[in-house]
């Protein structure tokens, strides 16, 4: 399979998948003109934040060892008499950044079309859901404590530099993402400069400190399905199209429904493979992460054309009343 987008990030994709995927962290330094491009600029972030319509949890300010409560960088907005909290306050965000906090933009693919196009390309190549996060960190500052992510991560440095430390992965299957106290021996310690890529395997503990200049990087998280999602996929594979009453009225009906379930399980279970369950779970995960219509023409202009609506800006009292 040709993986054009992944090649921009890691070079030889076969070597990457065989040597590093889920096994070891690595830094990739693509030759000029061959590496990936950051789809989101600092100017676009300025525009998005200045507009004030970004909200928690798409936006967060973070500082290792000193959590920043959302009330310190958001404000309420009143629309048609309804007051809703959690909107970005540009002035407070600038002040906290200047004071050493890290700006975190979560799931950028939800609202930024070019970023969504990037995640879709990688999803098509990897068969897994890809989410995009953007971090802006002042020099010498650390946004997050040492932690594990429930995803493989590809990082692309955009501006400035950032020093990364990556430690070991989980020792067993019953682990949880989030902050960790240790993390094992250091496996990698590197400073990333613009255009350079860092890969962190799923669950490997890591932390980073801003280097020279204002550090900005794009972080792509490559999600894997969970045991719960496998269970849901198995249910869908076994029970697809089986008509079942939602609330059987008596014991006879209840036992009859249980019998239908058992018969279906006996009929289909021998044909279901582990690979089919995993593939079904991954397809469902991809579908759950889809943002309908992002970047596409919503059809308003096309509707106006069909209706013969004149172009231009309306004037006068009628326009004001509208």
GROMACS .gro file of C-alpha atoms in nm:
model
  322
    1UNK     CA    1   0.000   0.000   0.000
    2UNK     CA    2   0.134   0.344  -0.094
    3UNK     CA    3   0.128   0.580   0.206
    4UNK     CA    4   0.205   0.919   0.052
    5UNK     CA    5   0.117   1.134   0.355
    6UNK     CA    6   0.290   0.911   0.609
    7UNK     CA    7   0.601   0.914   0.388
    8UNK     CA    8   0.623   1.291   0.431
    9UNK     CA    9   0.639   1.241   0.808
   10UNK     CA   10   0.866   0.939   0.851
   11UNK     CA   11   1.037   0.875   0.518
   12UNK     CA   12   1.052   0.499   0.452
   13UNK     CA   13   0.712   0.385   0.581
   14UNK     CA   14   0.798   0.014   0.575
   15UNK     CA   15   1.106   0.077   0.788
   16UNK     CA   16   0.902   0.295   1.023
   17UNK     CA   17   0.628   0.036   1.069
   18UNK     CA   18   0.873  -0.252   1.113
   19UNK     CA   19   1.125  -0.080   1.339
   20UNK     CA   20   0.943   0.187   1.540
   21UNK     CA   21   0.563   0.144   1.530
   22UNK     CA   22   0.445   0.056   1.883
   23UNK     CA   23   0.806  -0.029   1.970
   24UNK     CA   24   1.035   0.272   2.007
   25UNK     CA   25   1.031   0.653   1.985
   26UNK     CA   26   1.216   0.818   1.698
   27UNK     CA   27   1.297   1.158   1.548
   28UNK     CA   28   1.271   1.214   1.172
   29UNK     CA   29   1.436   1.506   0.994
   30UNK     CA   30   1.298   1.523   0.639
   31UNK     CA   31   1.505   1.691   0.371
   32UNK     CA   32   1.389   2.044   0.281
   33UNK     CA   33   1.081   2.036   0.061
   34UNK     CA   34   1.000   1.670   0.133
   35UNK     CA   35   0.849   1.687   0.480
   36UNK     CA   36   0.494   1.752   0.596
   37UNK     CA   37   0.343   2.099   0.611
   38UNK     CA   38   0.172   2.242   0.917
   39UNK     CA   39  -0.182   2.319   0.796
   40UNK     CA   40  -0.257   2.570   1.073
   41UNK     CA   41  -0.059   2.894   1.103
   42UNK     CA   42  -0.007   3.113   1.407
   43UNK     CA   43  -0.191   3.389   1.222
   44UNK     CA   44  -0.495   3.162   1.185
   45UNK     CA   45  -0.475   3.079   1.555
   46UNK     CA   46  -0.465   3.453   1.632
   47UNK     CA   47  -0.777   3.502   1.420
   48UNK     CA   48  -0.958   3.210   1.583
   49UNK     CA   49  -0.873   3.321   1.937
   50UNK     CA   50  -0.941   3.689   1.867
   51UNK     CA   51  -1.284   3.597   1.733
   52UNK     CA   52  -1.365   3.471   2.080
   53UNK     CA   53  -1.587   3.187   1.959
   54UNK     CA   54  -1.347   2.904   2.043
   55UNK     CA   55  -1.474   2.728   2.352
   56UNK     CA   56  -1.363   2.482   2.615
   57UNK     CA   57  -1.282   2.196   2.558
   58UNK     CA   58  -1.149   2.285   2.211
   59UNK     CA   59  -0.929   2.541   2.385
   60UNK     CA   60  -0.726   2.501   2.705
   61UNK     CA   61  -0.442   2.671   2.890
   62UNK     CA   62  -0.210   2.430   3.072
   63UNK     CA   63   0.094   2.448   3.298
   64UNK     CA   64   0.278   2.150   3.447
   65UNK     CA   65   0.247   2.138   3.824
   66UNK     CA   66   0.016   2.439   3.830
   67UNK     CA   67  -0.320   2.369   3.659
   68UNK     CA   68  -0.491   2.670   3.500
   69UNK     CA   69  -0.866   2.675   3.563
   70UNK     CA   70  -1.076   2.761   3.260
   71UNK     CA   71  -1.235   3.054   3.443
   72UNK     CA   72  -0.900   3.234   3.412
   73UNK     CA   73  -0.903   3.243   3.031
   74UNK     CA   74  -1.269   3.220   2.929
   75UNK     CA   75  -1.579   3.437   2.960
   76UNK     CA   76  -1.952   3.399   2.916
   77UNK     CA   77  -2.131   3.527   2.605
   78UNK     CA   78  -2.496   3.622   2.580
   79UNK     CA   79  -2.679   3.542   2.257
   80UNK     CA   80  -3.054   3.607   2.223
   81UNK     CA   81  -3.080   3.636   2.598
   82UNK     CA   82  -2.908   3.304   2.669
   83UNK     CA   83  -2.577   3.327   2.858
   84UNK     CA   84  -2.324   3.047   2.794
   85UNK     CA   85  -1.984   3.020   2.966
   86UNK     CA   86  -1.654   2.886   2.836
   87UNK     CA   87  -1.571   3.114   2.540
   88UNK     CA   88  -1.212   3.223   2.475
   89UNK     CA   89  -1.106   3.553   2.628
   90UNK     CA   90  -0.823   3.674   2.399
   91UNK     CA   91  -0.673   3.924   2.643
   92UNK     CA   92  -0.653   3.676   2.929
   93UNK     CA   93  -0.505   3.411   2.699
   94UNK     CA   94  -0.228   3.650   2.590
   95UNK     CA   95  -0.152   3.734   2.954
   96UNK     CA   96  -0.130   3.369   3.057
   97UNK     CA   97   0.091   3.283   2.759
   98UNK     CA   98   0.324   3.566   2.855
   99UNK     CA   99   0.326   3.423   3.208
  100UNK     CA  100   0.442   3.080   3.088
  101UNK     CA  101   0.122   2.886   3.028
  102UNK     CA  102   0.081   2.663   2.721
  103UNK     CA  103  -0.205   2.712   2.479
  104UNK     CA  104  -0.362   2.380   2.377
  105UNK     CA  105  -0.606   2.361   2.086
  106UNK     CA  106  -0.787   2.027   2.094
  107UNK     CA  107  -0.938   1.845   1.797
  108UNK     CA  108  -0.843   2.118   1.552
  109UNK     CA  109  -0.984   1.898   1.274
  110UNK     CA  110  -1.333   1.977   1.408
  111UNK     CA  111  -1.315   2.339   1.295
  112UNK     CA  112  -1.015   2.383   1.061
  113UNK     CA  113  -1.071   2.243   0.711
  114UNK     CA  114  -0.705   2.205   0.606
  115UNK     CA  115  -0.622   2.019   0.926
  116UNK     CA  116  -0.920   1.792   0.874
  117UNK     CA  117  -0.797   1.716   0.521
  118UNK     CA  118  -0.461   1.610   0.669
  119UNK     CA  119  -0.616   1.382   0.931
  120UNK     CA  120  -0.841   1.225   0.667
  121UNK     CA  121  -0.541   1.143   0.447
  122UNK     CA  122  -0.365   0.969   0.734
  123UNK     CA  123  -0.685   0.791   0.838
  124UNK     CA  124  -0.716   0.648   0.489
  125UNK     CA  125  -0.353   0.528   0.498
  126UNK     CA  126  -0.352   0.388   0.852
  127UNK     CA  127  -0.711   0.270   0.891
  128UNK     CA  128  -0.739   0.438   1.231
  129UNK     CA  129  -0.891   0.759   1.360
  130UNK     CA  130  -0.652   1.054   1.366
  131UNK     CA  131  -0.708   1.365   1.579
  132UNK     CA  132  -0.513   1.692   1.569
  133UNK     CA  133  -0.391   1.903   1.860
  134UNK     CA  134  -0.186   2.221   1.848
  135UNK     CA  135   0.043   2.340   2.129
  136UNK     CA  136   0.196   2.686   2.177
  137UNK     CA  137   0.456   2.702   2.457
  138UNK     CA  138   0.675   2.995   2.574
  139UNK     CA  139   1.051   2.941   2.621
  140UNK     CA  140   1.145   2.738   2.928
  141UNK     CA  141   0.785   2.643   3.004
  142UNK     CA  142   0.624   2.300   3.032
  143UNK     CA  143   0.255   2.260   2.957
  144UNK     CA  144   0.192   1.902   3.069
  145UNK     CA  145   0.345   1.681   3.337
  146UNK     CA  146   0.506   1.350   3.244
  147UNK     CA  147   0.216   1.149   3.102
  148UNK     CA  148   0.099   0.865   2.879
  149UNK     CA  149  -0.136   0.906   2.582
  150UNK     CA  150  -0.383   0.641   2.470
  151UNK     CA  151  -0.266   0.685   2.111
  152UNK     CA  152   0.040   0.673   1.891
  153UNK     CA  153   0.158   1.030   1.838
  154UNK     CA  154   0.329   1.205   1.547
  155UNK     CA  155   0.456   1.555   1.631
  156UNK     CA  156   0.561   1.820   1.381
  157UNK     CA  157   0.750   2.123   1.509
  158UNK     CA  158   0.620   2.441   1.348
  159UNK     CA  159   0.804   2.732   1.510
  160UNK     CA  160   1.069   2.769   1.777
  161UNK     CA  161   1.209   2.457   1.941
  162UNK     CA  162   1.104   2.211   2.210
  163UNK     CA  163   1.304   1.960   2.412
  164UNK     CA  164   1.142   1.617   2.449
  165UNK     CA  165   1.207   1.332   2.689
  166UNK     CA  166   1.043   0.995   2.617
  167UNK     CA  167   1.044   0.707   2.863
  168UNK     CA  168   0.914   0.351   2.852
  169UNK     CA  169   0.572   0.215   2.772
  170UNK     CA  170   0.321   0.027   2.989
  171UNK     CA  171   0.432  -0.307   3.132
  172UNK     CA  172   0.090  -0.471   3.099
  173UNK     CA  173  -0.252  -0.430   2.939
  174UNK     CA  174  -0.424  -0.276   3.241
  175UNK     CA  175  -0.278   0.071   3.216
  176UNK     CA  176  -0.442   0.412   3.201
  177UNK     CA  177  -0.353   0.731   3.014
  178UNK     CA  178  -0.266   1.044   3.212
  179UNK     CA  179   0.005   1.170   3.441
  180UNK     CA  180   0.261   0.922   3.576
  181UNK     CA  181   0.516   0.949   3.855
  182UNK     CA  182   0.797   0.753   3.693
  183UNK     CA  183   0.778   0.606   3.346
  184UNK     CA  184   1.097   0.402   3.345
  185UNK     CA  185   1.436   0.478   3.192
  186UNK     CA  186   1.483   0.750   2.934
  187UNK     CA  187   1.464   0.610   2.580
  188UNK     CA  188   1.499   0.936   2.389
  189UNK     CA  189   1.595   1.294   2.466
  190UNK     CA  190   1.595   1.532   2.170
  191UNK     CA  191   1.531   1.894   2.077
  192UNK     CA  192   1.290   1.939   1.787
  193UNK     CA  193   1.335   2.230   1.546
  194UNK     CA  194   1.094   2.351   1.275
  195UNK     CA  195   1.012   2.083   1.018
  196UNK     CA  196   1.129   1.794   1.238
  197UNK     CA  197   0.904   1.507   1.343
  198UNK     CA  198   0.887   1.302   1.662
  199UNK     CA  199   0.709   0.968   1.692
  200UNK     CA  200   0.595   0.848   2.037
  201UNK     CA  201   0.447   0.498   2.059
  202UNK     CA  202   0.112   0.453   2.231
  203UNK     CA  203   0.142   0.466   2.608
  204UNK     CA  204   0.510   0.568   2.623
  205UNK     CA  205   0.556   0.831   2.896
  206UNK     CA  206   0.678   1.170   2.775
  207UNK     CA  207   0.720   1.538   2.864
  208UNK     CA  208   0.854   1.848   2.691
  209UNK     CA  209   0.993   2.195   2.767
  210UNK     CA  210   0.984   2.496   2.536
  211UNK     CA  211   1.323   2.589   2.389
  212UNK     CA  212   1.432   2.892   2.190
  213UNK     CA  213   1.160   3.128   2.074
  214UNK     CA  214   0.790   3.058   2.096
  215UNK     CA  215   0.744   2.685   2.041
  216UNK     CA  216   0.447   2.570   1.834
  217UNK     CA  217   0.384   2.214   1.723
  218UNK     CA  218   0.113   2.003   1.569
  219UNK     CA  219   0.040   1.675   1.747
  220UNK     CA  220  -0.147   1.400   1.562
  221UNK     CA  221  -0.288   1.125   1.781
  222UNK     CA  222  -0.351   0.793   1.605
  223UNK     CA  223  -0.622   0.618   1.803
  224UNK     CA  224  -0.658   0.245   1.854
  225UNK     CA  225  -0.980   0.067   1.944
  226UNK     CA  226  -1.041  -0.043   2.302
  227UNK     CA  227  -1.172  -0.371   2.443
  228UNK     CA  228  -1.510  -0.205   2.489
  229UNK     CA  229  -1.516  -0.109   2.120
  230UNK     CA  230  -1.427  -0.468   2.024
  231UNK     CA  231  -1.718  -0.591   2.232
  232UNK     CA  232  -1.953  -0.345   2.062
  233UNK     CA  233  -1.824  -0.453   1.721
  234UNK     CA  234  -1.885  -0.820   1.804
  235UNK     CA  235  -2.240  -0.737   1.907
  236UNK     CA  236  -2.302  -0.556   1.579
  237UNK     CA  237  -2.157  -0.840   1.372
  238UNK     CA  238  -2.364  -1.103   1.550
  239UNK     CA  239  -2.692  -0.917   1.585
  240UNK     CA  240  -2.707  -0.714   1.264
  241UNK     CA  241  -3.062  -0.716   1.119
  242UNK     CA  242  -3.199  -0.939   1.398
  243UNK     CA  243  -3.542  -0.801   1.496
  244UNK     CA  244  -3.575  -0.796   1.874
  245UNK     CA  245  -3.856  -0.655   2.090
  246UNK     CA  246  -3.728  -0.376   2.314
  247UNK     CA  247  -3.952  -0.461   2.614
  248UNK     CA  248  -4.094  -0.817   2.622
  249UNK     CA  249  -4.425  -0.813   2.811
  250UNK     CA  250  -4.409  -1.144   3.004
  251UNK     CA  251  -4.186  -1.437   3.093
  252UNK     CA  252  -4.271  -1.629   2.777
  253UNK     CA  253  -4.180  -1.334   2.556
  254UNK     CA  254  -3.863  -1.272   2.756
  255UNK     CA  255  -3.751  -1.635   2.717
  256UNK     CA  256  -3.837  -1.627   2.347
  257UNK     CA  257  -3.618  -1.318   2.301
  258UNK     CA  258  -3.331  -1.485   2.485
  259UNK     CA  259  -3.376  -1.784   2.256
  260UNK     CA  260  -3.351  -1.564   1.948
  261UNK     CA  261  -3.024  -1.421   2.079
  262UNK     CA  262  -2.879  -1.764   2.153
  263UNK     CA  263  -2.980  -1.900   1.813
  264UNK     CA  264  -2.819  -1.605   1.635
  265UNK     CA  265  -2.499  -1.641   1.841
  266UNK     CA  266  -2.478  -2.015   1.763
  267UNK     CA  267  -2.536  -1.954   1.391
  268UNK     CA  268  -2.293  -1.667   1.337
  269UNK     CA  269  -2.021  -1.704   1.600
  270UNK     CA  270  -1.834  -1.987   1.423
  271UNK     CA  271  -1.797  -1.765   1.115
  272UNK     CA  272  -1.669  -1.454   1.296
  273UNK     CA  273  -1.292  -1.407   1.309
  274UNK     CA  274  -1.081  -1.189   1.536
  275UNK     CA  275  -0.964  -0.994   1.230
  276UNK     CA  276  -1.324  -0.922   1.133
  277UNK     CA  277  -1.405  -0.791   1.481
  278UNK     CA  278  -1.100  -0.561   1.486
  279UNK     CA  279  -1.170  -0.433   1.134
  280UNK     CA  280  -1.535  -0.366   1.217
  281UNK     CA  281  -1.437  -0.183   1.538
  282UNK     CA  282  -1.188   0.037   1.351
  283UNK     CA  283  -1.442   0.126   1.082
  284UNK     CA  284  -1.693   0.221   1.350
  285UNK     CA  285  -1.431   0.433   1.527
  286UNK     CA  286  -1.351   0.618   1.205
  287UNK     CA  287  -1.720   0.684   1.145
  288UNK     CA  288  -1.765   0.818   1.499
  289UNK     CA  289  -1.484   1.070   1.443
  290UNK     CA  290  -1.621   1.208   1.118
  291UNK     CA  291  -1.711   1.577   1.115
  292UNK     CA  292  -1.995   1.606   0.862
  293UNK     CA  293  -1.949   1.866   0.591
  294UNK     CA  294  -1.636   2.035   0.725
  295UNK     CA  295  -1.468   2.223   0.442
  296UNK     CA  296  -1.750   2.150   0.201
  297UNK     CA  297  -1.988   2.401   0.048
  298UNK     CA  298  -2.292   2.401   0.279
  299UNK     CA  299  -2.509   2.473  -0.023
  300UNK     CA  300  -2.639   2.815   0.079
  301UNK     CA  301  -2.485   2.991  -0.221
  302UNK     CA  302  -2.605   2.712  -0.450
  303UNK     CA  303  -2.956   2.746  -0.308
  304UNK     CA  304  -2.947   3.122  -0.369
  305UNK     CA  305  -2.847   3.061  -0.729
  306UNK     CA  306  -3.132   2.813  -0.782
  307UNK     CA  307  -3.378   3.062  -0.639
  308UNK     CA  308  -3.245   3.341  -0.861
  309UNK     CA  309  -3.141   3.554  -0.564
  310UNK     CA  310  -2.973   3.880  -0.673
  311UNK     CA  311  -2.612   3.921  -0.556
  312UNK     CA  312  -2.494   4.220  -0.359
  313UNK     CA  313  -2.555   4.378  -0.021
  314UNK     CA  314  -2.914   4.477   0.061
  315UNK     CA  315  -2.977   4.831   0.182
  316UNK     CA  316  -3.252   5.024   0.346
  317UNK     CA  317  -3.505   4.965   0.623
  318UNK     CA  318  -3.610   4.623   0.499
  319UNK     CA  319  -3.253   4.498   0.519
  320UNK     CA  320  -3.211   4.637   0.870
  321UNK     CA  321  -3.533   4.473   0.983
  322UNK     CA  322  -3.417   4.136   0.851
   0.00000   0.00000   0.00000
